[in-house]
PDB file of C-alpha atoms in Angstrom:
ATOM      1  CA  UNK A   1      25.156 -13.046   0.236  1.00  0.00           C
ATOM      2  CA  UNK A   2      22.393 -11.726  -1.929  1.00  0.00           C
ATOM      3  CA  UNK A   3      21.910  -7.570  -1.782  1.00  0.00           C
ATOM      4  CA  UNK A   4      18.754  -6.187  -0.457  1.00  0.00           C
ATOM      5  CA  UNK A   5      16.187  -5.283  -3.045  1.00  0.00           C
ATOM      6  CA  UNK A   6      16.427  -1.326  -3.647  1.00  0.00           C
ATOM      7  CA  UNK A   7      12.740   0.265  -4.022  1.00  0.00           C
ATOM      8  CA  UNK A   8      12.873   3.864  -4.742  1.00  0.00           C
ATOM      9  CA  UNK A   9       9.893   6.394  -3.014  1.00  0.00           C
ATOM     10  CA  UNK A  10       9.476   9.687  -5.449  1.00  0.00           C
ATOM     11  CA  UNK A  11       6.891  11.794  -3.404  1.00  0.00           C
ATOM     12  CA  UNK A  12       6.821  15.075  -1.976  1.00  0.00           C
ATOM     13  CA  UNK A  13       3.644  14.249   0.386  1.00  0.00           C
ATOM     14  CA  UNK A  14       5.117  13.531   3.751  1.00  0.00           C
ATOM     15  CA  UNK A  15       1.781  11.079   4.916  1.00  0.00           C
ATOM     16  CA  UNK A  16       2.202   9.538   1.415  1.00  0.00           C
ATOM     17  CA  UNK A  17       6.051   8.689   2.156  1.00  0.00           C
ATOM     18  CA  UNK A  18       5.788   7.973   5.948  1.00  0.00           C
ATOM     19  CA  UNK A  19       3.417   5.048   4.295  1.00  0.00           C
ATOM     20  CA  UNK A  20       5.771   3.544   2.038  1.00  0.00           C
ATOM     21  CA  UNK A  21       8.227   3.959   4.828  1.00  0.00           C
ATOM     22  CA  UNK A  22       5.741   1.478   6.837  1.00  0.00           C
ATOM     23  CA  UNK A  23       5.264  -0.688   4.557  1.00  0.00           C
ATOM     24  CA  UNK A  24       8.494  -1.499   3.255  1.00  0.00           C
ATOM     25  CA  UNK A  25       9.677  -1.677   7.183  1.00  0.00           C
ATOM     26  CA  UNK A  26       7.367  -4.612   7.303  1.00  0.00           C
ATOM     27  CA  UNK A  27       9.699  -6.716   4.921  1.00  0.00           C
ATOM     28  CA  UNK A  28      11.954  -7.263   8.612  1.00  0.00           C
ATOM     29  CA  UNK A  29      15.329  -5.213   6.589  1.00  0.00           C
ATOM     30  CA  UNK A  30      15.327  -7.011   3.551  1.00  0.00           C
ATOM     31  CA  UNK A  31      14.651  -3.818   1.105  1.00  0.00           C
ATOM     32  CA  UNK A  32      16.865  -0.934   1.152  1.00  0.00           C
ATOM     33  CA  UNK A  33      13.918   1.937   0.965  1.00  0.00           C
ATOM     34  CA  UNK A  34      15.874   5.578  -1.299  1.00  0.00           C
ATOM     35  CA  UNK A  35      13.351   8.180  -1.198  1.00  0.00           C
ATOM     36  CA  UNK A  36      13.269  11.230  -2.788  1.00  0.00           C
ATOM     37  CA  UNK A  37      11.113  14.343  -2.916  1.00  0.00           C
ATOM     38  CA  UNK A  38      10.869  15.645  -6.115  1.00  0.00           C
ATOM     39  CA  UNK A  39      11.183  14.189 -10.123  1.00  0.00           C
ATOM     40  CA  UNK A  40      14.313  15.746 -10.784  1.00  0.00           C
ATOM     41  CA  UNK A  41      15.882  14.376  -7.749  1.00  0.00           C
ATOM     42  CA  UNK A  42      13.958  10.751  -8.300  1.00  0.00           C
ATOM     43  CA  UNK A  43      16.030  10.555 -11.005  1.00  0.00           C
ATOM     44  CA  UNK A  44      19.343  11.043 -10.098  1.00  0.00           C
ATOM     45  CA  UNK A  45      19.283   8.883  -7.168  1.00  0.00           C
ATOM     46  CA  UNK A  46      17.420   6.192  -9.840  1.00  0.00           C
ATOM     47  CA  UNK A  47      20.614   6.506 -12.029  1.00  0.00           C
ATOM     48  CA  UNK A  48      23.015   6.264  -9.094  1.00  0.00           C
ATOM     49  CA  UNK A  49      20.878   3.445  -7.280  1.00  0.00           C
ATOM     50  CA  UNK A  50      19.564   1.746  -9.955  1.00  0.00           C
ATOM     51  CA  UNK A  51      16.502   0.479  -8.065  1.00  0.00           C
ATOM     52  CA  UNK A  52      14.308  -2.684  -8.620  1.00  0.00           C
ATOM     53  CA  UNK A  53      11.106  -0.960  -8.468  1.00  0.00           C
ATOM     54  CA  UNK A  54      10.237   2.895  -7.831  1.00  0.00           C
ATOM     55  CA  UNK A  55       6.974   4.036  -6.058  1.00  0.00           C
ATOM     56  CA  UNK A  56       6.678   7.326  -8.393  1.00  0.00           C
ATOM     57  CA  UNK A  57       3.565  10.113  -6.766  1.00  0.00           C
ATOM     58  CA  UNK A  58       1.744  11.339 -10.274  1.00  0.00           C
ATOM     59  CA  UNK A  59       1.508  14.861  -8.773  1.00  0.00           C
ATOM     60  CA  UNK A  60       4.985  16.127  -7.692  1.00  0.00           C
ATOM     61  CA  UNK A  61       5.538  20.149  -7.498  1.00  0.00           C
ATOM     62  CA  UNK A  62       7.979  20.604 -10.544  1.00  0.00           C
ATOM     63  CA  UNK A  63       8.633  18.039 -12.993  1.00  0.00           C
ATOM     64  CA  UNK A  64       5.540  15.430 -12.788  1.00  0.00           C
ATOM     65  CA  UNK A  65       6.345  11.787 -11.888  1.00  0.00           C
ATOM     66  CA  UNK A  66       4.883  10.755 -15.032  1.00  0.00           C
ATOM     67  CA  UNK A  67       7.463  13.305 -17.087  1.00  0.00           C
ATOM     68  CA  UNK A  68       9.932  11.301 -14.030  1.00  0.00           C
ATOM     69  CA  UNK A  69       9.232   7.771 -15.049  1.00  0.00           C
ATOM     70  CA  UNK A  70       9.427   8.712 -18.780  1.00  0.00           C
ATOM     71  CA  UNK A  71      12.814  10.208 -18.115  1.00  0.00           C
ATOM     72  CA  UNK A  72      13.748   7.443 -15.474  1.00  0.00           C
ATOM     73  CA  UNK A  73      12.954   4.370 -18.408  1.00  0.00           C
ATOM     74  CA  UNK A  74      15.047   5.918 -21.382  1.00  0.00           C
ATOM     75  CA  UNK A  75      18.040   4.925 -19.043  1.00  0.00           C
ATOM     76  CA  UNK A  76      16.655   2.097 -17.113  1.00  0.00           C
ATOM     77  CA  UNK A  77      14.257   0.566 -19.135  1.00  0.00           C
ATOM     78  CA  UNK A  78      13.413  -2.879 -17.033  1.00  0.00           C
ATOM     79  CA  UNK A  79      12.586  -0.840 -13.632  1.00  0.00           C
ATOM     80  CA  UNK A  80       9.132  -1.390 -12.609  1.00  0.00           C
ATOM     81  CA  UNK A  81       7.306   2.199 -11.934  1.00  0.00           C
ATOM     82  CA  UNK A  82       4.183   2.088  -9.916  1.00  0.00           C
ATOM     83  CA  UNK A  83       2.262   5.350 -10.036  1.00  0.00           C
ATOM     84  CA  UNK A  84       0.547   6.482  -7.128  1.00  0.00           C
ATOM     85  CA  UNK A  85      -1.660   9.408  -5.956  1.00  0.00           C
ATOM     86  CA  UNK A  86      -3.914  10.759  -3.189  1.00  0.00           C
ATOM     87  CA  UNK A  87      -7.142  12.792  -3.589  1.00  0.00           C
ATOM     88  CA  UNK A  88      -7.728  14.792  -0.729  1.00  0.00           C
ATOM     89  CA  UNK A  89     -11.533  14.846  -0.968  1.00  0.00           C
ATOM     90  CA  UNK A  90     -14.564  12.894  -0.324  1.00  0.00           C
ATOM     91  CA  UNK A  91     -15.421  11.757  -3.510  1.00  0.00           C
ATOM     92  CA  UNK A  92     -13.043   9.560  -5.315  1.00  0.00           C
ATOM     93  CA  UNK A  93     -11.672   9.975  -9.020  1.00  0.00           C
ATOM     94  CA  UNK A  94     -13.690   6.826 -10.152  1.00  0.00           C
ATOM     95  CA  UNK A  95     -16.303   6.850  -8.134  1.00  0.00           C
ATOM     96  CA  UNK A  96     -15.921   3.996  -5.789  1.00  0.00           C
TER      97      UNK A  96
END
């Protein structure tokens, strides 16, 4: 029996992470969603876990999740990081 794909959330925005948490319980229990709420935290439970991919928030309080992901890929360098954000305005950062 195959083990369920581990995807690591790394945000300390509670809307942000309630959105992962829907999207990944879409996948009907075939992804074992880790979360975490700050870098430092993101990545212990990414050396414990080793997870597949990792949903990393650019702005955490504390260590960034870019410093994160840097520290994150010296010991797992094939994860795959996707960096995510949310502007709280009405004007967006590349003016879409």
């Amino acid at each position: 029996m195959k083990d369920k794909m581990k995807i690591l959330s790394v945000t300390d925005q509670e809307n942000l992470r309630g959105f992962i948490k829907d999207l990944i319980n879409r996948c009907h229990g075939e992804i074992k969603l880790i979360e975490a709420i700050s870098g430092e935290e993101g990545i212990d439970i990414a050396k414990e876990e080793h997870p597949e991919i990792i949903f990393m928030d650019i702005g955490l309080h504390g260590l960034s999740g870019v410093d994160a992901a840097r520290k994150i890929k010296e010991v797992l360098p094939d994860v795959k990081i996707v960096m995510l954000t949310m502007y709280l305005c009405n004007s967006s950062p590349v003016g879409i």
